[in-house]
PDB file of C-alpha atoms in Angstrom:
ATOM      1  CA  MET A 679     -32.225   9.100 -31.620  1.00 65.00           C
ATOM      2  CA  GLU A 680     -32.274   7.838 -28.052  1.00 63.00           C
ATOM      3  CA  ALA A 681     -34.427   4.795 -27.313  1.00 67.00           C
ATOM      4  CA  THR A 682     -38.013   6.034 -27.139  1.00 78.00           C
ATOM      5  CA  ASP A 683     -41.206   5.327 -29.038  1.00 89.00           C
ATOM      6  CA  LYS A 684     -42.463   8.917 -29.001  1.00 94.00           C
ATOM      7  CA  VAL A 685     -41.322  12.492 -28.500  1.00 96.00           C
ATOM      8  CA  TYR A 686     -43.163  15.793 -28.117  1.00 97.00           C
ATOM      9  CA  LEU A 687     -41.798  18.891 -29.795  1.00 98.00           C
ATOM     10  CA  TYR A 688     -42.117  22.267 -28.083  1.00 98.00           C
ATOM     11  CA  GLY A 689     -42.226  24.881 -30.833  1.00 96.00           C
ATOM     12  CA  ALA A 690     -44.343  24.593 -33.988  1.00 96.00           C
ATOM     13  CA  SER A 691     -41.732  26.078 -36.292  1.00 89.00           C
ATOM     14  CA  GLY A 692     -39.759  25.325 -39.429  1.00 93.00           C
ATOM     15  CA  HIS A 693     -37.085  23.834 -37.203  1.00 95.00           C
ATOM     16  CA  ALA A 694     -39.723  21.472 -35.808  1.00 97.00           C
ATOM     17  CA  LYS A 695     -40.458  20.195 -39.326  1.00 97.00           C
ATOM     18  CA  VAL A 696     -36.832  19.068 -39.629  1.00 96.00           C
ATOM     19  CA  VAL A 697     -36.857  17.358 -36.230  1.00 97.00           C
ATOM     20  CA  MET A 698     -40.125  15.651 -37.152  1.00 96.00           C
ATOM     21  CA  ASP A 699     -38.411  14.208 -40.212  1.00 96.00           C
ATOM     22  CA  ILE A 700     -35.535  12.867 -38.110  1.00 95.00           C
ATOM     23  CA  ALA A 701     -38.097  11.247 -35.801  1.00 93.00           C
ATOM     24  CA  ARG A 702     -39.836   9.697 -38.810  1.00 93.00           C
ATOM     25  CA  LEU A 703     -36.572   8.181 -40.031  1.00 93.00           C
ATOM     26  CA  ALA A 704     -36.038   6.700 -36.567  1.00 88.00           C
ATOM     27  CA  TYR A 705     -39.614   5.304 -36.497  1.00 88.00           C
ATOM     28  CA  VAL A 706     -40.409   7.531 -33.510  1.00 91.00           C
ATOM     29  CA  ASP A 707     -43.915   8.981 -33.236  1.00 94.00           C
ATOM     30  CA  VAL A 708     -44.562  12.681 -32.711  1.00 96.00           C
ATOM     31  CA  PRO A 709     -48.108  12.590 -31.276  1.00 96.00           C
ATOM     32  CA  CYS A 710     -48.367  16.375 -31.205  1.00 96.00           C
ATOM     33  CA  LEU A 711     -46.433  19.603 -30.855  1.00 97.00           C
ATOM     34  CA  ILE A 712     -46.706  22.314 -28.214  1.00 97.00           C
ATOM     35  CA  ASP A 713     -46.655  26.021 -28.959  1.00 96.00           C
ATOM     36  CA  ASP A 714     -47.360  29.182 -26.963  1.00 93.00           C
ATOM     37  CA  ASN A 715     -49.198  30.804 -29.868  1.00 94.00           C
ATOM     38  CA  PRO A 716     -52.935  30.099 -29.363  1.00 92.00           C
ATOM     39  CA  GLN A 717     -53.550  30.738 -33.063  1.00 93.00           C
ATOM     40  CA  VAL A 718     -51.512  27.695 -34.133  1.00 92.00           C
ATOM     41  CA  TYR A 719     -53.360  24.367 -34.162  1.00 94.00           C
ATOM     42  CA  GLU A 720     -51.513  22.292 -36.768  1.00 95.00           C
ATOM     43  CA  LEU A 721     -48.066  21.874 -38.305  1.00 95.00           C
ATOM     44  CA  ALA A 722     -47.206  19.488 -41.145  1.00 93.00           C
ATOM     45  CA  GLY A 723     -50.242  17.361 -40.411  1.00 92.00           C
ATOM     46  CA  LYS A 724     -49.610  17.132 -36.661  1.00 95.00           C
ATOM     47  CA  PRO A 725     -51.889  18.718 -34.036  1.00 97.00           C
ATOM     48  CA  VAL A 726     -50.527  21.586 -31.941  1.00 97.00           C
ATOM     49  CA  VAL A 727     -51.555  21.979 -28.291  1.00 97.00           C
ATOM     50  CA  HIS A 728     -50.800  24.843 -25.922  1.00 95.00           C
ATOM     51  CA  ASN A 729     -49.932  23.133 -22.660  1.00 93.00           C
ATOM     52  CA  ALA A 730     -47.000  20.783 -22.049  1.00 94.00           C
ATOM     53  CA  ASP A 731     -48.297  19.337 -18.775  1.00 93.00           C
ATOM     54  CA  GLY A 732     -47.879  15.571 -18.695  1.00 92.00           C
ATOM     55  CA  LEU A 733     -46.115  15.392 -22.063  1.00 95.00           C
ATOM     56  CA  SER A 734     -42.747  13.638 -22.061  1.00 94.00           C
ATOM     57  CA  PRO A 735     -40.072  13.284 -23.344  1.00 96.00           C
ATOM     58  CA  LEU A 736     -39.533  16.629 -25.042  1.00 97.00           C
ATOM     59  CA  ILE A 737     -37.320  18.474 -27.506  1.00 97.00           C
ATOM     60  CA  VAL A 738     -37.561  22.271 -27.650  1.00 98.00           C
ATOM     61  CA  THR A 739     -37.688  22.931 -31.390  1.00 97.00           C
ATOM     62  CA  ILE A 740     -36.994  26.660 -31.508  1.00 96.00           C
ATOM     63  CA  GLY A 741     -34.024  27.843 -33.559  1.00 95.00           C
ATOM     64  CA  ASP A 742     -33.457  31.084 -31.628  1.00 95.00           C
ATOM     65  CA  CYS A 743     -30.976  30.380 -28.822  1.00 96.00           C
ATOM     66  CA  GLN A 744     -32.407  32.828 -26.286  1.00 94.00           C
ATOM     67  CA  ILE A 745     -36.028  31.803 -26.805  1.00 95.00           C
ATOM     68  CA  ARG A 746     -35.044  28.131 -26.556  1.00 97.00           C
ATOM     69  CA  ARG A 747     -33.266  28.811 -23.248  1.00 97.00           C
ATOM     70  CA  ASN A 748     -36.231  30.791 -21.906  1.00 96.00           C
ATOM     71  CA  ILE A 749     -38.638  27.961 -22.705  1.00 96.00           C
ATOM     72  CA  VAL A 750     -36.422  25.357 -21.054  1.00 97.00           C
ATOM     73  CA  CYS A 751     -36.190  27.544 -17.943  1.00 95.00           C
ATOM     74  CA  LYS A 752     -39.967  27.997 -17.926  1.00 94.00           C
ATOM     75  CA  LEU A 753     -40.585  24.260 -18.229  1.00 94.00           C
ATOM     76  CA  GLY A 754     -38.393  23.383 -15.245  1.00 90.00           C
ATOM     77  CA  GLU A 755     -37.440  19.773 -14.588  1.00 91.00           C
ATOM     78  CA  ARG A 756     -38.396  17.675 -17.630  1.00 94.00           C
ATOM     79  CA  GLU A 757     -37.202  14.639 -19.531  1.00 96.00           C
ATOM     80  CA  TYR A 758     -35.490  15.520 -22.816  1.00 96.00           C
ATOM     81  CA  VAL A 759     -34.052  13.356 -25.568  1.00 96.00           C
ATOM     82  CA  THR A 760     -31.276  13.890 -28.099  1.00 95.00           C
ATOM     83  CA  VAL A 761     -31.841  13.235 -31.797  1.00 95.00           C
ATOM     84  CA  VAL A 762     -29.279  12.550 -34.527  1.00 96.00           C
ATOM     85  CA  HIS A 763     -30.089  12.263 -38.224  1.00 96.00           C
ATOM     86  CA  PRO A 764     -29.013   8.854 -39.584  1.00 95.00           C
ATOM     87  CA  SER A 765     -26.789  10.519 -42.208  1.00 97.00           C
ATOM     88  CA  ALA A 766     -24.803  12.419 -39.582  1.00 98.00           C
ATOM     89  CA  VAL A 767     -21.380  11.079 -38.593  1.00 98.00           C
ATOM     90  CA  VAL A 768     -20.762  11.195 -34.844  1.00 98.00           C
ATOM     91  CA  ALA A 769     -17.568   9.771 -33.382  1.00 98.00           C
ATOM     92  CA  ASP A 770     -18.037   7.089 -30.744  1.00 97.00           C
ATOM     93  CA  ASN A 771     -16.303   9.229 -28.134  1.00 97.00           C
ATOM     94  CA  ALA A 772     -18.149  12.440 -28.958  1.00 98.00           C
ATOM     95  CA  LYS A 773     -20.512  13.620 -26.218  1.00 98.00           C
ATOM     96  CA  LEU A 774     -23.980  15.072 -26.832  1.00 98.00           C
ATOM     97  CA  GLY A 775     -26.080  16.711 -24.142  1.00 97.00           C
ATOM     98  CA  TYR A 776     -29.797  16.159 -23.668  1.00 97.00           C
ATOM     99  CA  GLY A 777     -32.276  18.025 -25.850  1.00 97.00           C
ATOM    100  CA  THR A 778     -29.637  18.507 -28.553  1.00 98.00           C
ATOM    101  CA  VAL A 779     -30.330  17.910 -32.240  1.00 97.00           C
ATOM    102  CA  VAL A 780     -27.812  16.907 -34.934  1.00 98.00           C
ATOM    103  CA  MET A 781     -29.092  17.433 -38.473  1.00 98.00           C
ATOM    104  CA  ALA A 782     -28.464  15.643 -41.770  1.00 97.00           C
ATOM    105  CA  GLY A 783     -24.889  15.440 -43.016  1.00 98.00           C
ATOM    106  CA  ALA A 784     -23.284  16.908 -39.911  1.00 98.00           C
ATOM    107  CA  ILE A 785     -19.894  15.530 -38.850  1.00 98.00           C
ATOM    108  CA  LEU A 786     -18.738  15.449 -35.237  1.00 98.00           C
ATOM    109  CA  ASN A 787     -15.178  14.199 -35.005  1.00 98.00           C
ATOM    110  CA  PRO A 788     -13.447  12.519 -32.036  1.00 98.00           C
ATOM    111  CA  TYR A 789     -13.700  14.113 -28.596  1.00 98.00           C
ATOM    112  CA  VAL A 790     -16.244  16.723 -29.616  1.00 98.00           C
ATOM    113  CA  GLU A 791     -18.436  17.839 -26.724  1.00 98.00           C
ATOM    114  CA  VAL A 792     -21.825  19.458 -27.291  1.00 98.00           C
ATOM    115  CA  GLY A 793     -23.928  20.757 -24.412  1.00 98.00           C
ATOM    116  CA  ASN A 794     -27.647  20.575 -23.722  1.00 98.00           C
ATOM    117  CA  HIS A 795     -30.388  21.954 -26.006  1.00 98.00           C
ATOM    118  CA  SER A 796     -27.995  22.843 -28.812  1.00 98.00           C
ATOM    119  CA  ILE A 797     -28.456  22.570 -32.580  1.00 98.00           C
ATOM    120  CA  ILE A 798     -25.810  21.219 -34.937  1.00 98.00           C
ATOM    121  CA  ASN A 799     -27.449  22.041 -38.230  1.00 98.00           C
ATOM    122  CA  THR A 800     -27.291  20.533 -41.704  1.00 98.00           C
ATOM    123  CA  GLY A 801     -23.806  19.783 -43.010  1.00 98.00           C
ATOM    124  CA  ALA A 802     -21.938  21.409 -40.116  1.00 98.00           C
ATOM    125  CA  LEU A 803     -18.442  20.093 -39.304  1.00 98.00           C
ATOM    126  CA  LEU A 804     -17.085  20.029 -35.761  1.00 98.00           C
ATOM    127  CA  ASP A 805     -13.494  18.859 -35.818  1.00 98.00           C
ATOM    128  CA  HIS A 806     -11.620  17.067 -33.039  1.00 98.00           C
ATOM    129  CA  ASP A 807     -11.829  18.390 -29.464  1.00 98.00           C
ATOM    130  CA  VAL A 808     -14.360  21.132 -30.262  1.00 98.00           C
ATOM    131  CA  LYS A 809     -16.468  22.213 -27.287  1.00 98.00           C
ATOM    132  CA  VAL A 810     -19.948  23.649 -27.794  1.00 98.00           C
ATOM    133  CA  GLY A 811     -21.941  24.984 -24.832  1.00 98.00           C
ATOM    134  CA  ASP A 812     -25.622  24.765 -23.963  1.00 98.00           C
ATOM    135  CA  PHE A 813     -28.273  26.497 -26.108  1.00 98.00           C
ATOM    136  CA  VAL A 814     -25.894  27.021 -29.048  1.00 98.00           C
ATOM    137  CA  HIS A 815     -26.937  27.026 -32.711  1.00 98.00           C
ATOM    138  CA  ILE A 816     -24.271  25.981 -35.214  1.00 98.00           C
ATOM    139  CA  ALA A 817     -26.003  26.890 -38.484  1.00 98.00           C
ATOM    140  CA  PRO A 818     -25.837  24.926 -41.771  1.00 98.00           C
ATOM    141  CA  HIS A 819     -22.426  24.251 -43.318  1.00 98.00           C
ATOM    142  CA  CYS A 820     -20.336  25.849 -40.576  1.00 98.00           C
ATOM    143  CA  THR A 821     -16.816  24.573 -39.985  1.00 98.00           C
ATOM    144  CA  ILE A 822     -15.579  24.643 -36.395  1.00 98.00           C
ATOM    145  CA  CYS A 823     -11.908  23.664 -36.492  1.00 98.00           C
ATOM    146  CA  GLY A 824     -10.035  21.569 -33.965  1.00 97.00           C
ATOM    147  CA  GLY A 825      -9.994  22.654 -30.338  1.00 98.00           C
ATOM    148  CA  ALA A 826     -12.259  25.672 -30.850  1.00 98.00           C
ATOM    149  CA  GLU A 827     -14.891  26.547 -28.255  1.00 98.00           C
ATOM    150  CA  VAL A 828     -18.329  28.114 -28.660  1.00 98.00           C
ATOM    151  CA  GLY A 829     -19.948  29.508 -25.512  1.00 98.00           C
ATOM    152  CA  GLU A 830     -23.477  29.103 -24.206  1.00 98.00           C
ATOM    153  CA  GLY A 831     -26.271  30.759 -26.141  1.00 97.00           C
ATOM    154  CA  THR A 832     -24.133  31.679 -29.153  1.00 98.00           C
ATOM    155  CA  TRP A 833     -25.335  31.518 -32.763  1.00 97.00           C
ATOM    156  CA  VAL A 834     -22.739  30.797 -35.460  1.00 98.00           C
ATOM    157  CA  GLY A 835     -24.284  31.829 -38.790  1.00 97.00           C
ATOM    158  CA  ALA A 836     -24.540  29.695 -41.898  1.00 98.00           C
ATOM    159  CA  GLY A 837     -21.306  28.926 -43.730  1.00 98.00           C
ATOM    160  CA  SER A 838     -19.043  30.455 -41.089  1.00 98.00           C
ATOM    161  CA  THR A 839     -15.595  29.128 -40.243  1.00 98.00           C
ATOM    162  CA  VAL A 840     -13.994  29.224 -36.805  1.00 98.00           C
ATOM    163  CA  ILE A 841     -10.281  28.469 -37.005  1.00 98.00           C
ATOM    164  CA  GLN A 842      -8.521  26.060 -34.677  1.00 98.00           C
ATOM    165  CA  GLY A 843      -8.219  26.904 -30.995  1.00 98.00           C
ATOM    166  CA  ILE A 844     -10.443  30.003 -31.107  1.00 98.00           C
ATOM    167  CA  LYS A 845     -12.758  30.727 -28.176  1.00 98.00           C
ATOM    168  CA  ILE A 846     -16.105  32.414 -28.820  1.00 97.00           C
ATOM    169  CA  GLY A 847     -17.845  33.662 -25.695  1.00 95.00           C
ATOM    170  CA  LYS A 848     -21.401  33.326 -24.457  1.00 96.00           C
ATOM    171  CA  ASP A 849     -24.436  34.920 -26.092  1.00 95.00           C
ATOM    172  CA  CYS A 850     -22.620  35.994 -29.248  1.00 96.00           C
ATOM    173  CA  TYR A 851     -23.986  36.232 -32.773  1.00 96.00           C
ATOM    174  CA  ILE A 852     -21.590  35.419 -35.616  1.00 97.00           C
ATOM    175  CA  GLY A 853     -22.991  36.570 -38.961  1.00 96.00           C
ATOM    176  CA  ALA A 854     -23.309  34.187 -41.891  1.00 97.00           C
ATOM    177  CA  GLY A 855     -20.168  33.554 -43.901  1.00 97.00           C
ATOM    178  CA  SER A 856     -17.803  34.921 -41.269  1.00 97.00           C
ATOM    179  CA  VAL A 857     -14.262  33.694 -40.656  1.00 98.00           C
ATOM    180  CA  VAL A 858     -13.385  33.922 -36.969  1.00 97.00           C
ATOM    181  CA  VAL A 859      -9.621  34.203 -36.479  1.00 96.00           C
ATOM    182  CA  LYS A 860      -9.472  35.819 -33.017  1.00 94.00           C
ATOM    183  CA  ASP A 861     -11.127  35.089 -29.688  1.00 95.00           C
ATOM    184  CA  ILE A 862     -14.495  36.811 -29.243  1.00 93.00           C
ATOM    185  CA  PRO A 863     -15.669  38.033 -25.801  1.00 91.00           C
ATOM    186  CA  ASP A 864     -19.120  37.351 -24.399  1.00 92.00           C
ATOM    187  CA  GLY A 865     -22.087  39.221 -25.820  1.00 92.00           C
ATOM    188  CA  CYS A 866     -20.740  40.335 -29.196  1.00 93.00           C
ATOM    189  CA  LEU A 867     -22.228  40.693 -32.646  1.00 93.00           C
ATOM    190  CA  CYS A 868     -19.523  39.876 -35.196  1.00 93.00           C
ATOM    191  CA  TYR A 869     -19.298  39.301 -38.907  1.00 93.00           C
ATOM    192  CA  GLY A 870     -16.939  39.496 -41.865  1.00 95.00           C
ATOM    193  CA  ASN A 871     -13.756  37.913 -43.168  1.00 95.00           C
ATOM    194  CA  PRO A 872     -11.963  38.231 -40.875  1.00 94.00           C
ATOM    195  CA  ALA A 873     -14.803  38.592 -38.379  1.00 93.00           C
ATOM    196  CA  ARG A 874     -14.913  41.954 -36.607  1.00 91.00           C
ATOM    197  CA  VAL A 875     -16.821  42.948 -33.482  1.00 88.00           C
ATOM    198  CA  ILE A 876     -19.621  45.228 -34.640  1.00 87.00           C
ATOM    199  CA  LYS A 877     -21.525  45.581 -31.385  1.00 82.00           C
ATOM    200  CA  ALA A 878     -20.874  44.570 -27.791  1.00 80.00           C
ATOM    201  CA  THR A 879     -23.575  44.091 -25.189  1.00 69.00           C
ATOM    202  CA  ASN A 880     -21.535  43.884 -22.003  1.00 61.00           C
ATOM    203  CA  GLN A 881     -18.753  45.890 -20.399  1.00 52.00           C
ATOM    204  CA  MET A 882     -16.042  43.249 -20.705  1.00 52.00           C
ATOM    205  CA  ALA A 883     -16.600  43.057 -24.445  1.00 53.00           C
ATOM    206  CA  LYS A 884     -16.624  46.850 -24.724  1.00 55.00           C
ATOM    207  CA  ASN A 885     -13.280  47.003 -22.924  1.00 57.00           C
ATOM    208  CA  GLN A 886     -11.761  44.658 -25.527  1.00 56.00           C
ATOM    209  CA  ILE A 887     -13.465  45.906 -28.652  1.00 53.00           C
ATOM    210  CA  ASP A 888     -10.759  48.382 -29.676  1.00 51.00           C
ATOM    211  CA  LYS A 889      -8.136  45.656 -29.529  1.00 55.00           C
ATOM    212  CA  LEU A 890     -10.259  43.340 -31.664  1.00 52.00           C
ATOM    213  CA  LEU A 891     -11.100  46.001 -34.206  1.00 49.00           C
ATOM    214  CA  GLY A 892      -7.458  46.954 -34.451  1.00 48.00           C
ATOM    215  CA  GLY A 893      -6.789  43.742 -36.341  1.00 44.00           C
TER     216      GLY A 893
END
C-alpha cells in the first residue's frame, strides 16, 4: 500500500471487505466507508456514510467495472491510493495506476502495466509485458499470458486464460473459465473454450463477429 495512515473506501460491498483486510495488514486505518445506498450504515464493523466530501484519500471498492467508472467520474478530481496485498508478487518494473487494487497471491511479472482503478484479483497471473487498461477487473485465478492486452472497462471472468499477444478490446465481458485465443473487438460478451463472441454491443464488433465465430 502507498504511504498513508488512512484510506476511505467508496462502496460498502464484499469487495470492500477484501480491501479492508489489505489495509489492516498494512496497518492502515479505514475510518469509514462511503456508499450511495442510504439504507447501509455499517459494514464489517466500520461505519458507512453517504457523502464523500472532505474524505481523502479514496479507493472505489466496487467490483463492477462500469459502476466503478461512473463513481470515479461523479467524484471528479480526488486523491486515490493503490493497494497491494503483502502476499502478491509485483515486479520492480511493473507499473500500477492510482486507485488500483492487487489481491492476495496475484503475480505481476516484469514490465506489466496496469491502469487506474483496476482490480487484479486473488491469485491472478499477469505475465511479462501485459497491459491492462483503466477500470478493468481481472477476476480470481485468471492467467493473462505475455504481451496480451486488456482494454478499459473489461471484465475477465474467474479462471480464464488469455493466450500470449492477444488483444481484448474495451468494455468486454469474458465469461468465467474461457480461453481467449483470438483478438476480441470492443464491446463484446464472450465465453467458452475457445472463447466465442456471443453478443456485440457496437457496430465495429458486429462487423467482425462472423469472422470470429467462424473459428
